XYZ file of C-alpha atoms in Angstrom:
673
model
C 20.082 39.586 29.878
C 16.137 38.886 29.235
C 14.219 40.405 31.870
C 12.045 37.406 33.427
C 10.597 39.557 36.247
C 8.092 40.811 33.371
C 6.501 37.187 33.465
C 3.836 35.582 36.196
C 5.373 33.129 38.708
C 4.343 30.116 36.531
C 5.170 31.914 33.232
C 8.644 32.040 34.753
C 8.685 28.635 35.734
C 8.242 27.462 32.420
C 10.482 30.066 31.057
C 13.587 28.799 33.428
C 12.897 25.038 33.084
C 15.373 24.337 30.220
C 16.812 20.890 30.947
C 15.064 17.631 30.512
C 11.528 16.912 29.338
C 8.960 19.655 29.856
C 5.028 19.884 29.160
C 3.890 23.406 29.291
C -0.161 23.331 29.508
C -1.027 26.673 27.953
C -4.586 27.521 28.291
C -6.506 30.054 25.779
C -5.143 33.311 26.082
C -2.648 32.607 28.777
C 0.573 34.318 27.072
C 1.815 30.995 25.315
C 3.889 32.900 22.956
C 5.492 35.080 25.144
C 6.484 32.311 27.375
C 8.333 30.705 24.421
C 10.050 33.670 23.236
C 11.307 34.317 26.835
C 12.316 30.584 27.204
C 14.660 30.639 24.072
C 16.218 34.042 24.947
C 16.900 32.415 28.267
C 18.476 29.639 27.212
C 20.941 31.635 25.056
C 21.436 33.758 28.319
C 22.493 30.554 29.911
C 24.804 29.829 27.042
C 23.239 27.271 24.873
C 24.327 28.504 21.374
C 21.248 29.492 19.182
C 22.241 27.282 16.502
C 21.445 24.348 18.540
C 17.878 25.748 19.790
C 15.071 24.349 17.376
C 11.509 25.702 17.535
C 8.632 24.044 15.564
C 5.167 25.319 15.132
C 2.131 24.831 12.659
C 1.837 27.748 10.771
C 4.205 30.319 9.109
C 2.589 32.875 10.901
C 3.089 31.876 14.152
C 6.975 30.829 13.214
C 7.231 34.652 11.982
C 5.788 35.990 15.222
C 8.092 34.062 17.244
C 11.044 34.706 15.595
C 10.185 38.322 15.164
C 9.830 38.058 19.336
C 12.859 36.095 19.936
C 15.220 38.757 17.989
C 13.838 41.769 20.000
C 15.094 39.652 22.970
C 18.171 38.373 22.107
C 21.329 40.696 22.192
C 22.518 42.296 19.093
C 25.427 40.861 17.279
C 27.797 42.243 14.497
C 28.290 39.902 11.433
C 31.978 38.452 11.521
C 33.769 37.938 8.198
C 30.657 38.460 6.373
C 28.783 35.800 8.212
C 25.482 36.783 10.033
C 25.404 35.642 13.754
C 23.605 32.739 14.120
C 19.813 32.753 15.459
C 17.804 29.814 16.628
C 15.865 27.900 14.265
C 12.223 28.495 14.646
C 10.062 27.350 11.877
C 7.079 24.756 10.640
C 7.316 20.958 10.756
C 7.335 21.285 6.715
C 9.995 23.829 6.650
C 12.063 22.111 8.972
C 11.727 18.805 6.708
C 12.738 20.937 3.726
C 16.118 22.314 5.184
C 16.622 18.451 6.297
C 15.995 16.983 2.868
C 18.267 19.833 0.938
C 20.940 18.543 2.513
C 20.279 14.811 2.516
C 17.554 13.651 0.002
C 19.978 12.310 -2.658
C 20.604 9.474 -0.218
C 16.843 8.763 -1.020
C 17.162 8.617 -4.801
C 16.140 12.325 -5.063
C 17.761 15.348 -6.574
C 18.794 18.191 -4.317
C 16.461 20.521 -6.509
C 13.173 18.495 -5.722
C 9.901 20.467 -6.209
C 7.054 20.721 -3.947
C 3.910 19.836 -5.220
C 0.654 22.336 -4.248
C -2.735 20.688 -3.940
C -3.829 21.603 -7.574
C -0.669 19.789 -8.855
C -1.335 16.737 -6.565
C -4.855 16.677 -7.934
C -3.421 16.692 -11.453
C -1.235 13.820 -10.536
C -4.069 11.919 -9.027
C -6.444 12.526 -12.196
C -3.664 11.081 -14.537
C -3.409 8.213 -12.959
C -7.353 7.655 -12.633
C -7.662 8.636 -16.262
C -5.596 5.560 -17.106
C -6.961 2.931 -14.844
C -10.551 4.171 -14.969
C -13.095 2.248 -17.157
C -14.848 4.415 -19.929
C -17.366 6.513 -18.248
C -16.672 5.528 -14.815
C -16.739 8.852 -12.192
C -14.364 9.117 -9.368
C -13.724 12.246 -7.324
C -9.896 12.775 -7.397
C -10.302 15.399 -4.442
C -11.403 12.368 -2.422
C -8.965 9.939 -3.324
C -6.284 12.684 -2.679
C -7.781 13.258 0.701
C -7.590 9.390 1.456
C -3.824 9.304 0.354
C -3.088 12.386 2.647
C -4.949 10.359 5.737
C -2.853 7.233 4.842
C 0.314 8.891 5.014
C -0.809 10.982 8.436
C -3.059 8.680 9.962
C -0.387 6.108 11.704
C -2.148 2.900 12.680
C -5.987 4.448 12.300
C -5.425 4.679 8.705
C -7.076 1.608 7.716
C -10.419 2.623 9.246
C -10.933 6.004 7.442
C -13.645 7.108 5.273
C -15.510 5.702 2.636
C -14.638 2.070 1.663
C -14.601 2.268 -1.967
C -12.563 5.562 -2.025
C -9.987 3.845 0.671
C -9.810 0.796 -1.858
C -9.295 2.930 -4.913
C -6.562 5.002 -2.809
C -4.638 2.175 -1.587
C -4.542 0.830 -5.143
C -3.035 4.009 -7.039
C -0.836 5.034 -3.695
C 2.195 3.221 -5.204
C 1.522 4.784 -8.641
C 1.327 8.198 -7.186
C 4.527 8.004 -5.439
C 6.176 6.913 -8.479
C 4.684 9.785 -10.709
C 5.708 12.271 -8.227
C 9.489 10.887 -8.200
C 9.669 10.912 -11.793
C 8.876 14.662 -11.729
C 11.476 14.922 -8.836
C 8.558 16.267 -7.118
C 7.180 15.366 -3.569
C 4.121 16.822 -1.460
C 3.330 18.046 1.813
C 2.904 14.895 3.239
C 6.163 13.449 1.782
C 8.131 16.231 3.564
C 7.815 14.395 6.764
C 7.333 10.887 5.752
C 10.489 11.282 3.495
C 12.289 12.857 6.607
C 11.400 9.438 8.613
C 12.592 7.300 6.063
C 15.607 9.154 5.945
C 16.338 8.895 9.334
C 15.581 5.256 9.646
C 17.576 4.168 6.593
C 20.330 6.643 7.142
C 21.319 6.687 10.693
C 24.227 9.003 10.160
C 21.594 11.796 8.872
C 19.558 11.284 12.217
C 22.789 11.613 14.111
C 23.732 15.031 12.251
C 20.377 16.316 13.156
C 20.055 15.450 16.764
C 23.649 17.264 17.129
C 22.433 20.288 15.579
C 18.660 20.124 17.514
C 19.832 19.798 21.027
C 17.248 22.066 22.561
C 13.728 21.341 20.953
C 10.312 22.917 21.441
C 7.332 22.097 19.824
C 4.195 24.452 20.046
C 0.585 23.367 19.451
C 1.594 20.043 20.585
C -1.862 18.727 20.756
C -2.429 19.407 16.979
C 0.451 16.662 16.002
C -0.260 13.690 13.998
C 1.542 10.058 14.041
C 3.971 11.207 11.422
C 5.045 14.440 13.616
C 4.869 12.534 16.850
C 7.751 10.210 15.476
C 9.741 13.108 14.047
C 10.242 15.145 16.946
C 10.836 11.902 19.000
C 13.319 10.716 16.928
C 14.974 14.264 17.525
C 14.563 14.123 21.135
C 14.421 10.549 22.855
C 18.363 10.520 23.221
C 19.295 14.215 24.724
C 15.615 14.435 26.233
C 15.658 18.115 25.980
C 12.297 18.407 24.847
C 9.791 20.765 25.454
C 6.265 20.352 24.394
C 3.719 23.490 24.716
C -0.394 23.155 24.034
C -3.808 22.534 25.301
C -5.592 19.303 25.257
C -8.880 21.449 25.706
C -7.966 23.104 22.270
C -7.361 19.906 20.346
C -9.846 20.326 17.286
C -8.135 18.729 14.125
C -8.916 14.901 14.957
C -10.529 14.854 11.694
C -7.255 15.609 9.769
C -5.170 12.838 12.136
C -4.200 15.039 15.153
C -4.042 12.871 18.165
C -4.642 14.509 21.555
C -3.074 11.679 23.099
C 0.304 12.804 22.206
C -0.046 15.403 24.845
C -2.207 13.312 27.451
C 0.591 10.560 27.223
C 3.357 12.353 27.605
C 4.611 10.757 30.738
C 4.336 7.306 29.003
C 7.357 8.615 26.809
C 9.182 10.918 29.236
C 8.234 9.499 32.591
C 10.635 12.273 34.220
C 8.527 15.060 32.551
C 7.979 18.481 34.432
C 4.479 19.464 34.011
C 4.052 23.519 34.489
C 0.431 25.042 34.135
C -0.562 28.294 32.664
C -4.350 29.450 33.640
C -4.047 33.210 34.171
C -5.720 34.525 30.949
C -4.964 37.768 29.971
C -7.605 38.061 27.098
C -11.255 37.511 28.252
C -13.667 38.750 31.143
C -14.239 36.445 34.244
C -17.743 35.851 32.762
C -16.664 34.356 29.224
C -13.725 32.369 31.163
C -16.151 30.814 33.661
C -18.449 29.690 30.869
C -15.896 28.346 28.924
C -14.686 26.382 32.213
C -18.034 25.085 32.810
C -18.206 23.810 29.152
C -15.063 21.869 28.997
C -15.160 20.199 32.287
C -17.965 17.904 30.770
C -15.005 16.296 29.074
C -13.817 13.633 31.183
C -10.453 12.430 29.499
C -8.533 16.079 29.754
C -5.576 17.140 32.289
C -7.198 19.374 34.973
C -6.910 23.106 34.511
C -9.048 26.266 35.295
C -8.676 29.518 33.620
C -8.938 32.842 35.694
C -8.199 36.438 34.993
C -8.137 39.750 36.601
C -10.270 41.905 34.002
C -13.454 41.814 35.988
C -16.632 40.267 35.425
C -17.686 42.292 32.109
C -20.977 41.893 30.489
C -23.173 38.969 30.451
C -23.414 36.413 27.576
C -26.116 37.190 25.179
C -28.215 34.253 23.917
C -30.486 34.849 20.605
C -33.061 32.731 19.419
C -34.345 33.258 15.664
C -36.790 32.304 13.215
C -34.417 31.288 10.641
C -30.944 31.735 9.434
C -31.962 35.222 7.458
C -33.068 36.528 10.609
C -29.996 35.410 12.384
C -27.769 37.146 9.736
C -30.154 40.572 9.453
C -29.786 40.549 13.545
C -26.103 40.029 13.878
C -25.207 42.696 10.994
C -27.621 44.909 13.126
C -25.659 44.519 16.340
C -22.319 45.149 14.718
C -23.532 48.304 13.146
C -25.037 49.539 16.612
C -21.873 49.165 18.148
C -20.327 51.055 15.543
C -22.491 53.819 15.320
C -23.294 54.102 19.070
C -20.077 53.044 20.895
C -17.730 53.629 17.803
C -16.451 49.984 17.751
C -14.914 49.516 14.474
C -15.737 46.417 12.097
C -12.219 44.720 12.764
C -12.901 44.521 16.229
C -15.892 42.153 15.480
C -15.687 38.556 14.452
C -18.282 36.117 13.138
C -17.672 32.355 13.922
C -19.434 29.501 12.435
C -19.250 25.500 11.974
C -19.618 25.216 8.459
C -18.377 27.270 5.437
C -22.109 27.146 3.927
C -23.409 29.249 6.627
C -21.387 32.354 5.636
C -23.596 32.912 2.547
C -26.968 34.410 4.369
C -24.126 36.614 6.515
C -22.561 37.741 3.475
C -25.643 38.713 1.897
C -26.716 40.892 5.136
C -23.565 42.602 5.173
C -23.369 43.374 1.530
C -26.809 44.920 2.061
C -25.714 46.948 4.790
C -22.559 48.181 3.325
C -20.305 46.545 5.895
C -16.795 45.565 4.590
C -16.025 42.027 5.745
C -12.823 39.693 5.042
C -13.912 35.837 4.734
C -11.023 33.577 5.916
C -10.658 30.802 3.639
C -12.078 32.815 0.765
C -9.941 32.441 -3.000
C -5.949 33.199 -2.140
C -3.761 35.169 -4.567
C -2.040 32.325 -5.227
C -5.329 30.214 -6.514
C -5.666 33.104 -9.244
C -5.302 31.537 -12.438
C -2.816 33.833 -13.558
C -0.795 32.923 -10.815
C -0.909 29.642 -11.072
C 0.045 29.688 -14.876
C 2.976 31.794 -13.914
C 4.337 29.208 -11.184
C 3.653 26.356 -13.433
C 6.079 28.271 -16.271
C 8.671 28.595 -13.726
C 8.617 25.381 -12.212
C 8.821 23.767 -15.677
C 11.768 26.007 -16.313
C 13.367 25.069 -13.315
C 12.501 21.001 -14.012
C 11.601 20.295 -17.376
C 10.532 16.789 -16.506
C 8.030 18.279 -13.852
C 4.785 16.782 -15.862
C 2.197 18.506 -13.891
C 3.623 21.982 -14.606
C 4.531 21.193 -18.230
C 0.982 19.839 -18.895
C -0.595 22.813 -17.239
C 1.091 25.311 -19.682
C 2.250 23.500 -23.110
C -0.773 25.008 -24.743
C -1.035 28.289 -22.927
C -1.321 30.661 -24.571
C -2.201 28.298 -27.559
C 0.998 27.073 -29.505
C -0.322 24.084 -31.577
C -0.204 21.622 -28.601
C -3.939 20.463 -28.437
C -5.041 18.443 -25.665
C -5.425 15.185 -28.127
C -1.445 16.085 -28.722
C -0.618 16.076 -25.040
C -2.418 13.095 -24.471
C -0.749 11.245 -26.857
C 2.619 12.501 -25.497
C 1.516 11.540 -22.234
C 0.706 8.132 -23.374
C 3.964 7.951 -25.101
C 5.958 9.050 -21.804
C 3.917 6.205 -19.786
C 5.160 3.638 -22.401
C 8.773 4.581 -22.165
C 8.479 5.197 -18.417
C 9.710 8.795 -18.544
C 8.518 12.391 -18.562
C 6.635 14.133 -21.133
C 9.266 16.444 -21.968
C 11.710 13.588 -22.635
C 8.692 12.187 -24.996
C 8.721 15.372 -26.680
C 12.597 15.159 -27.428
C 12.372 11.739 -28.418
C 12.278 11.455 -32.414
C 10.942 7.900 -32.299
C 7.513 9.768 -30.511
C 7.448 12.936 -32.381
C 7.979 11.312 -36.112
C 4.322 9.883 -35.621
C 2.808 13.289 -35.522
C 2.057 15.602 -38.583
C 4.633 18.214 -39.906
C 2.636 21.326 -37.950
C 2.525 19.515 -34.787
C 5.984 18.154 -34.767
C 7.210 21.749 -35.464
C 5.036 23.018 -32.812
C 6.854 20.394 -30.303
C 10.252 21.110 -31.510
C 9.754 24.942 -31.203
C 8.164 24.466 -27.511
C 10.917 22.151 -26.895
C 13.947 24.834 -28.155
C 12.092 27.328 -26.238
C 12.131 25.361 -22.783
C 15.631 24.429 -23.030
C 16.707 28.082 -23.815
C 14.960 29.553 -20.879
C 16.061 26.847 -18.644
C 19.678 27.414 -19.881
C 19.351 30.793 -18.794
C 19.022 29.616 -15.059
C 22.276 27.870 -15.232
C 24.244 30.955 -15.209
C 26.081 31.409 -11.799
C 26.200 35.272 -12.236
C 24.495 36.915 -9.216
C 23.261 40.105 -10.898
C 21.075 37.737 -13.506
C 17.667 38.916 -12.206
C 14.780 36.835 -12.268
C 12.496 39.460 -12.574
C 13.763 41.015 -15.893
C 14.145 36.671 -16.834
C 10.537 35.828 -16.160
C 9.533 39.165 -18.090
C 11.132 38.269 -20.858
C 9.775 34.572 -21.191
C 6.056 35.837 -20.493
C 6.699 38.371 -23.452
C 7.846 35.946 -25.557
C 5.198 33.511 -24.655
C 2.598 36.415 -25.593
C 0.978 35.425 -21.993
C 0.289 38.892 -20.989
C -1.515 39.486 -24.552
C -3.272 36.151 -23.888
C -4.579 37.619 -20.298
C -5.848 40.941 -22.226
C -7.620 38.486 -24.798
C -9.338 36.180 -22.362
C -11.196 38.804 -20.355
C -13.718 40.557 -22.009
C -13.860 43.036 -19.048
C -10.416 45.137 -19.441
C -10.576 46.068 -15.941
C -10.501 42.280 -14.886
C -7.700 41.887 -17.360
C -5.774 44.756 -16.214
C -5.841 43.521 -12.630
C -4.389 39.960 -13.569
C -1.433 41.391 -15.731
C -1.061 43.619 -12.191
C -1.526 40.571 -10.051
C 1.645 38.893 -12.097
C 3.838 42.137 -12.462
C 3.422 42.260 -8.533
C 4.589 38.691 -7.998
C 7.539 39.442 -10.539
C 8.867 42.030 -8.010
C 9.188 39.460 -5.237
C 11.207 37.171 -7.094
C 14.987 37.939 -6.128
C 15.147 37.133 -2.817
C 17.656 34.663 -0.827
C 20.053 32.785 -2.473
C 23.167 33.481 -4.945
C 22.650 31.578 -7.948
C 19.459 32.174 -10.277
C 18.417 28.408 -9.559
C 18.936 28.458 -5.889
C 16.903 32.057 -5.676
C 14.171 30.569 -7.782
C 13.963 27.489 -5.682
C 13.735 29.654 -2.622
C 11.207 31.675 -4.051
C 9.000 28.653 -4.884
C 9.443 26.986 -1.784
C 8.354 30.198 0.148
C 5.335 30.287 -1.919
C 4.134 26.546 -1.314
C 4.982 26.688 2.661
C 3.754 30.099 3.102
C -0.100 29.867 2.113
C -1.380 31.856 5.213
C 0.700 35.066 4.244
C -1.976 36.423 1.751
C -4.530 35.836 4.137
C -3.005 37.773 6.825
C -2.209 40.686 4.258
C -5.748 41.171 3.528
C -6.777 40.992 6.837
C -5.026 44.507 7.786
C -8.158 46.898 6.787
C -10.890 47.584 8.901
C -13.780 44.696 8.252
C -15.646 42.335 9.958
C -14.012 38.921 10.200
C -16.026 35.671 8.785
C -14.392 32.533 9.984
C -15.208 28.880 10.935
C -14.419 27.707 14.519
C -11.498 25.463 13.092
C -9.853 28.330 11.668
C -10.169 30.665 14.656
C -7.816 28.955 16.905
C -5.054 31.495 17.968
C -7.118 34.492 17.330
C -8.877 36.866 19.487
C -11.593 39.417 18.915
C -13.078 41.892 21.472
C -16.671 41.277 20.130
C -17.758 38.015 18.874
C -20.877 36.489 17.506
C -21.253 32.639 17.191
C -24.179 31.667 15.007
C -25.603 28.606 14.479
C -25.614 26.627 17.812
C -27.948 24.056 16.603
C -28.022 20.157 17.387
C -26.521 18.875 14.069
C -24.141 21.702 13.195
C -22.352 21.868 16.685
C -22.303 19.174 17.677
C -22.277 18.083 13.858
C -24.489 15.275 13.098
C -21.218 12.738 11.972
C -20.019 13.354 15.839
C -22.683 11.282 17.097
C -21.945 8.312 14.876
C -17.917 8.688 14.913
C -17.615 9.226 18.862
C -16.342 12.560 18.601
C -18.623 14.655 20.765
C -15.631 15.222 23.216
C -13.952 17.184 20.041
C -17.141 19.087 18.978
C -17.148 20.285 22.906
C -13.595 21.578 22.228
C -14.727 23.222 19.396
C -17.112 25.325 20.962
C -14.744 25.765 23.746
C -12.284 27.479 21.401
C -15.030 29.760 20.053
C -16.038 30.715 23.440
C -12.472 31.422 24.141
C -12.137 34.034 21.300
C -14.160 36.408 23.034
C -12.030 39.382 24.907
C -14.816 41.705 25.882
C -18.533 40.524 24.636
C -19.770 37.191 23.365
C -23.044 36.469 21.661
C -24.353 33.193 21.000
C -27.455 32.691 18.682
C -29.482 29.685 17.136
C -32.517 29.400 15.014
C -35.441 27.516 14.636
C -35.235 26.815 11.130
C -32.386 27.063 8.578
C -32.912 26.740 4.682
C -30.935 23.789 2.850
C -31.476 23.626 -1.000
C -34.112 26.505 -0.923
C -36.115 24.568 1.599
C -36.781 25.750 5.355
C -36.002 22.550 7.543
C -36.519 22.774 11.514
C -33.758 23.005 14.025
C -32.974 22.270 17.462
C -30.594 24.065 19.928
C -27.663 22.668 20.588
C -26.958 20.680 23.604
C -24.348 22.608 24.648
C -26.467 25.500 25.420
C -27.368 23.807 28.635
C -24.030 23.793 29.626
C -23.499 27.255 30.219
C -24.285 28.322 33.800
C -27.660 30.371 33.395
C -26.159 32.978 35.895
C -23.792 33.931 33.166
C -26.260 34.311 30.530
C -28.832 37.048 29.372
C -31.607 36.021 26.691
C -31.834 38.738 24.378
C -35.731 38.820 24.455
C -35.495 39.711 28.177
C -32.846 42.098 27.908
C -35.010 43.927 25.150
C -37.998 44.344 27.841
C -35.742 45.351 30.691
C -35.604 49.106 31.400
C -32.088 50.504 30.632
C -30.167 51.392 33.867
C -29.737 55.420 34.271
C -25.822 54.854 33.936
C -25.998 53.025 30.929
C -28.333 55.596 29.080
C -26.286 58.257 29.837
C -23.013 56.394 28.663
C -24.943 55.276 25.315
C -26.004 58.994 24.783
C -22.646 60.287 25.363
C -21.217 57.949 22.767
C -23.730 58.977 20.271
C -22.996 62.456 20.926
C -19.190 61.958 20.230
C -19.729 59.778 17.198
C -22.137 62.497 15.600
C -19.851 65.353 16.375
């Protein structure tokens, strides 16, 4: 039996309320994950079958953490007849939809072994369409068009007003072609995963009924971040049995720009009039000073559910407010403070984080950190999976799994060079358009290949033979077939390892690329029986799990550099919020778009990341394109209660208290010894 006595009264009430609709309003740092996991374990204790419980969240990291915690709370059960004991399903929205579509997608005209396109493959598809319809010399940003297509899919009724009208018109013009191009390759993108599931539910009520029967108790974490499509998905599953629990905090709704609708949380009573609301307000993260400042900031937003965070951690240090001449001074002083904390108080780099509004603000900070020899981790830097050799390898495997995946085939057809030039591939692409088939089908068609010169024709035939042979190897049902050895063989046959060594003049860089690839091969033989199924699961895991690499890289002792939008859910003992200037936070766009409330919530999220100390800074000038432009303090700074703030200039002139001085020297002696 799970022990609910370890929860505070409100947490316990939330964990025990398991029937009917429930809204758990979980303020920052109030033990939300703990409550969710105890609630799931309590449901199992009360006789609810684990297989009937579904927990949905937004990131793989959050899903993994919840699954691990739930597993520790649930009693250990032995396998019966080789079958593992059932566990609750805890996953992301996208993973849930993949599970549903793998079972039912054939009803929508796709094959069960569909592939999921990542952003680079989506971009390639958009570029291909634009090249076919654009006038010569006409320049269009495919990234902007793809972003607009995504907004159409996620934005519900608001999508008609999104962004630049010319980009919107172009995206509307190519939307059907884009869908057809993906469907022809038996591919879907991230947005399709949810939209196809909704289409499945609408067109095939039996599939919806099967899902409702399976998922009789549904919990959704971070509900304030749901968009129109996600809202419809969870309501489709729950509106009949009504055992629907949402966990969230409207004060931390900061993703409106990507379609999130805080109204989904604010208007819960409209859809579930009988809903029970439980507020979690006791914060276990921050000092009273930090929480009082956060409460004072957020109360200026009128449309919100009232709540006030409190803590038993004591007042702690005042919030430091620093003014700097320019962004380089700000960066220099921030790094100096981090180093002072490390040398004087033995505070490791990993306990410090620098938060900023836009990615461009990281440049002067990175420069100063490097100068000072301070190790740092920039969240949002190049992912392992964005490296050229990894993208090439994944394109190879996707193509061998499904030779009609045009995007993957076009990426590696001539990598390494095998006589299939860009001109050849463009002609084959044109032939595939004319015949309304895939590029691979065009390569196999004698009516197409006979139009090429002998050498090129032989190159095409050799490539087709290579693809069909390696694809055929995957069709075996032998469990002992090793994907690692299979991949190693085709990479060697294609001379890909040799190509990596040839392309990089620096042998160390080339060696690193080969090592990256060999590392990846060792992870291929995971879940699944038949080789093709194992490969599908491997590729699916990579596409749906883009945050795992970031998590792995952040385990060393390093200062965290992170945008305010990326920091939600994280906490750090010592936080530096830089660039609190009008135009940065609130951003210039917010005044035009009427999103000032969301900007204030973003500041609130930044403040509530801090556990022990919080330093906020702003500049009189900031460099843009090499020119120093004047800046003004953010109006949000006026919302900080004066008694909670200490201006750094005033602090530097004040005498150090005797006790503080003694503590400082004791820490320095300890560090030296």
